[in-house]
Amino acid sequence: TAMEDKSKNSGPDLRSPICCILGHVDTGKTKLLDCIRRTNVQEGEAGGITQQIGATYFPTENIRERTRELKADATLKVPGLLVIDTPGHESFTNLRSRGSSLCDIAILVVDIMHGLEQQTIESLNLLKNRNAEFIVALNKVDRLYGWKSSPNAPIVKALKQQSNDVKNEFNMRLTQIITQFKEQGLNTALYYKNKEMGETFNIVPTSAISGEGIPDLLLLLVQWAQKTMEEKLTYVDEVQCTVLEVKVIEGLGTTIDVVLVNGVLHEGDQIVVCGMQGPLVTNIRALLTPHPMKELRVKGSYLHHKELKAAQGVKISAQGLEHAIAGTSLYVVKPEDDLEDLKRTVMQDVEKIGTPICIP
Ligand code: GDP
């Protein structure tokens, strides 16, 4: 039947990979996120991109459209990409470790004019400790003296148009940065010259201002994720969910912003969350997401959902969340679960994250 054919062709049911952006201050993390979020300026359309709680969702359609020039259409199997909005957050230092623990893949941003800096190395150590997959965005290539801009072009095409002086400066800085990575014990290479994918980490030169290299970055993120972590990205029924923030919202009381990494959440689900004074057991009163991009200005109002499927950024409203701790896991109580067991499990997270973090 048609349905069987479909399941044969599409392989396992994959969820969207979750990506976070790390790097030293001022390397362009926020700008890069803005740039990949940018709507098709000419058409003024959001292309299905949705702003979520603490994250932005890019449907595969949008990625396909923006990577057309790279001719990789058929290879996209995931429904989209969920990018966590940690840059610019006032608690970024805490979120950096939290954010990275729920991410499948990271973008490590390095300023081509500055090379590896202190927080680059901190981020790098975090990624190494977690054995995490990441891609280096070698950002601000447009700052190379004499750079000719070709907005949103694939990087190879953009580099071809440069004068020899620009190419030389680019190569010199790239070589220096590859050496700096080597000093940190990591092999890196330009992604289109990388012959040992997996052993050697990929570098994608980018400009968050004029968009060169952004198509490459998007495509590589999705392709690399689906190639190396099919099992991890296979959709399961078990809920995997992390609390990003605890926030008081007018009209809703204390809410928690979570990233639903896998599984489904339903309105009414009984949940267990880690609290300052012990486990919190409550029921989901509302599952909320912001309005689509265009309507983002409708402030303070959210879309209500009966259920939401991973991966997504979600706001949960429920009673008794006042002392919930950000950075910990949320569990859904199923009929066969032992509540006391879950309560113990949930509290083990506090040890993992160290001092409880309270975000006002
Ligand atoms: P963050 O601290 O890593 O989030 O960095 P921001 O995104 O706030 O960027 C820091 C500064 O660098 C801002 O003034 C940006 O406009 C600028 N910037 C970021 N990306 C680029 C880039 O690709 N090219 C140029 N020329 N400037 C950039």
Coordinates of C-alpha atoms and ligand atoms in Angstrom, one line a residue:
T1 CA 0.0 0.0 0.0
A2 CA 0.9 3.6 -0.3
M3 CA 1.5 3.8 3.4
E4 CA 3.9 0.9 3.5
D5 CA 5.8 2.5 0.6
K6 CA 6.1 5.7 2.5
S7 CA 7.5 4.1 5.6
K8 CA 10.0 2.1 3.5
N9 CA 11.2 5.3 1.8
S10 CA 11.4 7.5 4.8
G11 CA 13.2 5.1 7.2
P12 CA 12.7 5.7 10.9
D13 CA 10.5 8.5 12.2
L14 CA 13.1 11.2 13.0
R15 CA 12.6 14.2 15.3
S16 CA 14.3 17.5 14.6
P17 CA 17.9 17.8 15.7
I18 CA 18.5 20.4 18.5
C19 CA 21.3 22.9 17.9
C20 CA 22.9 25.5 20.2
I21 CA 25.3 28.3 19.5
L22 CA 28.4 28.7 21.6
G23 CA 31.5 30.9 21.6
H24 CA 33.3 33.9 23.0
V25 CA 31.4 37.2 23.6
D26 CA 31.1 39.4 20.4
T27 CA 32.0 36.6 18.0
G28 CA 28.6 37.1 16.5
K29 CA 26.4 34.4 18.1
T30 CA 23.3 36.6 18.2
K31 CA 23.9 38.0 14.8
L32 CA 24.3 34.5 13.3
L33 CA 21.1 33.4 14.8
D34 CA 19.4 36.5 13.5
C35 CA 20.9 35.9 10.1
I36 CA 19.8 32.2 9.8
R37 CA 16.4 33.3 11.1
R38 CA 16.1 36.0 8.5
T39 CA 13.1 35.8 6.4
N40 CA 13.5 35.8 2.6
V41 CA 13.8 39.6 2.4
Q42 CA 12.5 39.9 -1.1
E43 CA 9.4 37.9 -0.5
G44 CA 8.9 39.1 3.0
E45 CA 7.9 35.7 4.1
A46 CA 8.9 33.7 7.2
G47 CA 9.1 30.5 5.2
G48 CA 7.6 28.5 8.0
I49 CA 10.1 29.5 10.6
T50 CA 8.5 29.7 14.0
Q51 CA 9.7 31.4 17.1
Q52 CA 9.4 29.0 20.1
I53 CA 10.0 29.3 23.7
G54 CA 13.7 29.7 24.0
A55 CA 14.2 28.3 20.5
T56 CA 13.5 28.9 16.8
Y57 CA 12.2 26.1 14.6
F58 CA 13.3 25.9 11.0
P59 CA 11.2 23.5 8.9
T60 CA 13.2 21.4 6.4
E61 CA 11.3 23.2 3.6
N62 CA 13.0 26.4 4.6
I63 CA 16.4 24.9 4.8
R64 CA 15.9 23.2 1.4
E65 CA 15.0 26.6 -0.1
R66 CA 18.0 28.3 1.3
T67 CA 20.5 25.6 0.4
R68 CA 19.2 25.1 -3.2
E69 CA 22.5 26.4 -4.7
L70 CA 24.3 23.6 -2.9
K71 CA 22.2 21.0 -4.7
A72 CA 21.6 18.6 -1.8
D73 CA 17.8 18.4 -1.9
A74 CA 17.2 14.7 -1.5
T75 CA 19.3 14.3 1.5
L76 CA 17.1 16.0 4.1
K77 CA 15.3 13.5 6.2
V78 CA 14.5 15.3 9.4
P79 CA 11.4 17.5 9.8
G80 CA 13.5 20.5 10.6
L81 CA 16.0 22.0 12.9
L82 CA 15.4 23.5 16.4
V83 CA 18.0 26.1 17.4
I84 CA 18.2 27.1 21.0
D85 CA 18.3 30.9 21.6
T86 CA 20.9 31.0 24.3
P87 CA 23.0 33.8 23.0
G88 CA 22.4 37.2 24.5
H89 CA 20.7 35.6 27.5
E90 CA 21.6 37.2 30.8
S91 CA 22.2 33.8 32.3
F92 CA 24.2 32.7 29.4
T93 CA 27.0 31.3 31.5
N94 CA 24.7 28.9 33.2
L95 CA 22.7 28.2 30.1
R96 CA 25.8 27.4 28.2
S97 CA 26.3 24.2 30.1
R98 CA 22.6 23.6 30.3
G99 CA 21.9 24.4 26.7
S100 CA 24.7 22.2 25.5
S101 CA 23.5 19.2 27.4
L102 CA 20.3 19.0 25.6
C103 CA 21.7 19.9 22.2
D104 CA 22.5 17.2 19.6
I105 CA 24.9 19.4 17.8
A106 CA 26.5 22.8 18.4
I107 CA 27.8 25.7 16.4
L108 CA 31.0 27.0 17.9
V109 CA 31.5 30.5 16.7
V110 CA 35.0 31.9 16.2
D111 CA 35.8 35.4 15.0
I112 CA 38.2 35.1 12.1
M113 CA 40.0 38.3 13.1
H114 CA 40.5 37.1 16.7
G115 CA 40.9 33.4 16.6
L116 CA 40.4 31.3 19.7
E117 CA 39.6 33.3 22.8
Q118 CA 39.0 32.4 26.4
Q119 CA 35.3 31.5 26.2
T120 CA 36.0 29.7 22.9
I121 CA 38.3 27.4 24.8
E122 CA 35.8 27.0 27.7
S123 CA 33.1 26.1 25.2
L124 CA 35.4 23.7 23.5
N125 CA 36.2 21.9 26.8
L126 CA 32.5 21.6 27.5
L127 CA 32.0 20.1 24.1
K128 CA 35.0 17.8 24.4
N129 CA 33.8 16.6 27.9
R130 CA 30.4 15.7 26.5
N131 CA 31.8 14.2 23.3
A132 CA 29.5 16.5 21.5
E133 CA 29.2 17.0 17.8
F134 CA 29.9 20.5 16.7
I135 CA 30.7 22.6 13.6
V136 CA 33.0 25.7 13.8
A137 CA 31.5 28.8 12.2
L138 CA 34.5 31.0 11.3
N139 CA 32.6 34.2 11.4
K140 CA 33.1 37.8 10.2
V141 CA 34.8 36.8 6.9
D142 CA 33.4 40.1 5.5
R143 CA 35.9 41.9 7.7
L144 CA 38.8 40.7 5.7
Y145 CA 40.3 43.8 4.1
G146 CA 38.8 44.2 0.6
W147 CA 36.1 41.5 0.9
K148 CA 33.6 41.6 -1.9
S149 CA 30.3 40.8 -0.6
S150 CA 27.9 38.3 -2.3
P151 CA 24.9 38.1 0.0
N152 CA 23.8 34.6 1.2
A153 CA 26.1 32.9 -1.3
P154 CA 27.7 29.5 -0.6
I155 CA 31.2 30.0 0.8
V156 CA 33.1 28.5 -2.1
K157 CA 31.4 30.8 -4.6
A158 CA 31.9 33.8 -2.3
L159 CA 35.6 33.0 -1.9
K160 CA 36.1 32.6 -5.7
Q161 CA 35.2 36.2 -6.2
Q162 CA 37.8 37.6 -3.9
S163 CA 41.1 39.2 -4.9
N164 CA 44.3 37.3 -4.3
D165 CA 45.1 39.5 -1.3
V166 CA 41.8 38.6 0.4
K167 CA 42.3 34.9 -0.4
N168 CA 45.8 35.1 1.1
E169 CA 44.7 36.8 4.2
F170 CA 41.8 34.3 4.6
N171 CA 44.2 31.3 4.2
M172 CA 46.7 32.8 6.6
R173 CA 44.1 33.4 9.3
L174 CA 42.5 30.0 8.7
T175 CA 45.9 28.2 9.1
Q176 CA 46.5 30.0 12.3
I177 CA 43.2 29.1 13.7
I178 CA 43.6 25.4 12.7
T179 CA 46.9 25.5 14.6
Q180 CA 45.2 27.0 17.6
F181 CA 42.6 24.2 17.6
K182 CA 45.5 21.7 17.3
E183 CA 47.0 23.2 20.4
Q184 CA 43.7 22.3 22.1
G185 CA 44.0 18.7 20.9
L186 CA 41.5 19.0 18.0
N187 CA 41.9 18.5 14.3
T188 CA 39.8 20.9 12.2
A189 CA 39.5 21.6 8.4
L190 CA 37.5 23.5 6.0
Y191 CA 34.4 21.4 5.6
Y192 CA 34.6 21.0 1.8
K193 CA 38.2 19.9 2.1
N194 CA 37.7 17.6 5.1
K195 CA 38.6 14.0 4.1
E196 CA 38.2 12.6 7.6
M197 CA 34.8 13.7 8.6
G198 CA 34.2 12.5 12.2
E199 CA 37.9 12.6 13.2
T200 CA 38.4 16.1 11.9
F201 CA 35.9 18.8 12.9
N202 CA 34.4 20.9 10.2
I203 CA 35.0 24.7 9.7
V204 CA 32.4 26.7 7.8
P205 CA 33.5 30.3 7.1
T206 CA 30.5 32.7 7.5
S207 CA 29.4 36.2 7.6
A208 CA 26.4 36.9 9.8
I209 CA 26.2 40.4 8.2
S210 CA 26.1 39.5 4.5
G211 CA 25.1 35.8 4.9
E212 CA 28.0 34.2 3.0
G213 CA 28.4 30.6 4.1
I214 CA 25.0 30.4 5.9
P215 CA 23.6 27.9 3.3
D216 CA 26.6 25.7 3.9
L217 CA 26.2 25.9 7.7
L218 CA 22.5 25.0 7.6
L219 CA 23.0 22.1 5.3
L220 CA 26.0 20.7 7.1
L221 CA 24.2 20.9 10.4
V222 CA 21.3 18.9 9.2
Q223 CA 23.3 16.4 7.1
W224 CA 25.8 15.8 9.8
A225 CA 23.1 15.3 12.4
Q226 CA 21.1 12.8 10.4
K227 CA 24.2 11.0 9.2
T228 CA 25.8 10.5 12.6
M229 CA 22.9 10.3 15.1
E230 CA 20.0 8.5 13.5
E231 CA 19.4 6.5 16.6
K232 CA 19.5 9.5 18.9
L233 CA 17.1 11.3 16.6
T234 CA 14.7 8.5 16.2
Y235 CA 11.4 9.6 17.7
V236 CA 10.4 7.6 20.9
D237 CA 7.3 7.7 23.2
E238 CA 9.4 8.3 26.3
V239 CA 9.4 12.0 27.2
Q240 CA 12.8 13.6 27.4
C241 CA 12.4 17.2 28.5
T242 CA 14.6 19.9 30.1
V243 CA 13.6 23.0 32.1
L244 CA 15.3 26.0 30.7
E245 CA 13.7 28.7 32.8
V246 CA 11.3 29.4 35.5
K247 CA 9.2 32.6 34.9
V248 CA 6.3 34.4 36.4
I249 CA 3.9 35.5 33.7
E250 CA 1.1 37.9 34.3
G251 CA -2.2 36.0 34.1
L252 CA -0.5 32.6 34.2
G253 CA 1.5 32.6 37.4
T254 CA 4.7 30.7 37.6
T255 CA 5.5 28.9 34.4
I256 CA 8.4 26.8 33.2
D257 CA 10.0 27.1 29.8
V258 CA 11.1 23.7 28.6
V259 CA 12.7 22.1 25.7
L260 CA 10.9 18.9 24.7
V261 CA 13.7 16.8 23.3
N262 CA 11.8 13.7 22.6
G263 CA 8.3 12.2 23.1
V264 CA 4.9 14.0 23.5
L265 CA 3.4 16.2 26.2
H266 CA -0.3 16.4 26.7
E267 CA -2.5 18.9 28.5
G268 CA -3.4 17.3 31.9
D269 CA -0.3 15.1 32.0
Q270 CA 1.0 14.5 35.6
I271 CA 4.6 15.7 35.8
V272 CA 7.4 15.6 38.3
V273 CA 9.9 18.5 38.4
C274 CA 12.9 19.1 40.6
G275 CA 12.2 21.8 43.2
M276 CA 14.4 23.8 45.7
Q277 CA 12.7 22.0 48.7
G278 CA 12.1 18.7 47.0
P279 CA 10.2 17.1 44.1
L280 CA 7.2 19.0 42.7
V281 CA 4.3 16.9 41.4
T282 CA 1.6 18.7 39.4
N283 CA -0.5 18.5 36.3
I284 CA 0.0 20.4 33.1
R285 CA -2.7 23.1 33.0
A286 CA -1.7 24.6 29.7
L287 CA 0.9 23.8 26.9
L288 CA 1.8 27.0 25.3
T289 CA 3.8 28.3 22.3
P290 CA 4.1 31.8 20.9
H291 CA 2.1 32.9 17.9
P292 CA 3.6 32.4 14.5
M293 CA 6.4 34.9 13.5
K294 CA 4.1 37.4 11.8
E295 CA 1.9 37.7 14.9
L296 CA 4.7 37.9 17.4
R297 CA 3.7 41.4 18.3
V298 CA 0.5 40.1 19.9
K299 CA 2.3 40.3 23.2
G300 CA 1.3 38.2 26.2
S301 CA -0.9 35.8 24.3
Y302 CA 0.0 32.3 23.5
L303 CA -1.3 29.4 21.5
H304 CA -2.8 26.6 23.5
H305 CA -2.2 23.0 22.5
K306 CA -3.8 19.7 23.5
E307 CA -0.5 18.0 22.8
L308 CA 2.9 18.8 21.4
K309 CA 5.5 16.5 19.8
A310 CA 9.3 16.8 20.1
A311 CA 11.4 18.6 19.4
Q312 CA 10.0 21.9 20.5
G313 CA 10.3 24.8 22.9
V314 CA 7.3 24.9 25.1
K315 CA 5.9 27.0 28.0
I316 CA 4.1 24.9 30.7
S317 CA 1.7 26.5 33.1
A318 CA 0.8 24.4 36.2
Q319 CA 0.2 24.9 39.8
G320 CA 3.1 24.8 42.3
L321 CA 6.0 25.5 40.0
E322 CA 7.3 28.4 42.1
H323 CA 10.4 26.6 43.3
A324 CA 11.2 24.6 40.2
I325 CA 14.9 24.5 39.3
A326 CA 16.1 25.4 35.8
G327 CA 18.5 23.0 34.2
T328 CA 16.8 19.9 35.5
S329 CA 14.7 17.2 33.8
L330 CA 11.0 17.0 33.7
Y331 CA 9.3 13.6 33.9
V332 CA 5.8 12.6 32.9
V333 CA 4.1 10.1 35.2
K334 CA 2.7 7.1 33.3
P335 CA 0.2 4.7 34.8
E336 CA 2.9 2.0 35.3
D337 CA 5.3 4.4 37.0
D338 CA 6.2 4.4 40.7
L339 CA 5.8 8.0 41.7
E340 CA 8.2 7.7 44.6
D341 CA 10.9 6.4 42.2
L342 CA 10.3 9.3 39.8
K343 CA 10.6 11.7 42.7
R344 CA 13.9 10.3 43.7
T345 CA 15.2 10.3 40.1
V346 CA 14.1 13.9 39.5
M347 CA 16.1 15.1 42.5
Q348 CA 19.3 13.5 41.3
D349 CA 19.6 16.2 38.7
V350 CA 20.4 18.8 41.3
E351 CA 23.6 17.0 42.1
K352 CA 24.5 17.1 38.4
I353 CA 24.0 20.8 37.9
G354 CA 25.6 21.8 41.3
T355 CA 24.3 24.9 42.9
P356 CA 20.6 25.5 42.1
I357 CA 20.2 28.4 39.7
C358 CA 17.3 30.7 40.1
I359 CA 16.5 33.0 37.3
P360 CA 14.3 35.9 38.3
Ligands
GDP1 P1 27.7 37.7 20.5 O1 28.1 38.4 21.8 O2 28.5 36.5 20.2 O3 26.2 37.3 20.5 O4 27.9 38.7 19.3 P2 26.9 39.7 18.5 O5 26.1 38.9 17.6 O6 26.2 40.6 19.5 O7 27.9 40.5 17.6 C1 28.9 41.3 18.2 C2 29.3 42.4 17.2 O8 29.9 41.9 16.0 C3 28.0 43.2 16.7 O9 28.4 44.5 16.6 C4 27.7 42.6 15.4 O10 27.1 43.5 14.5 C5 29.1 42.2 14.9 N1 29.1 41.1 14.0 C6 28.6 39.8 14.2 N2 28.7 39.0 13.2 C7 29.4 39.7 12.2 C8 29.9 39.4 10.9 O11 29.7 38.3 10.4 N3 30.6 40.4 10.3 C9 30.8 41.7 10.8 N4 31.4 42.6 10.1 N5 30.3 42.0 12.0 C10 29.6 41.0 12.7

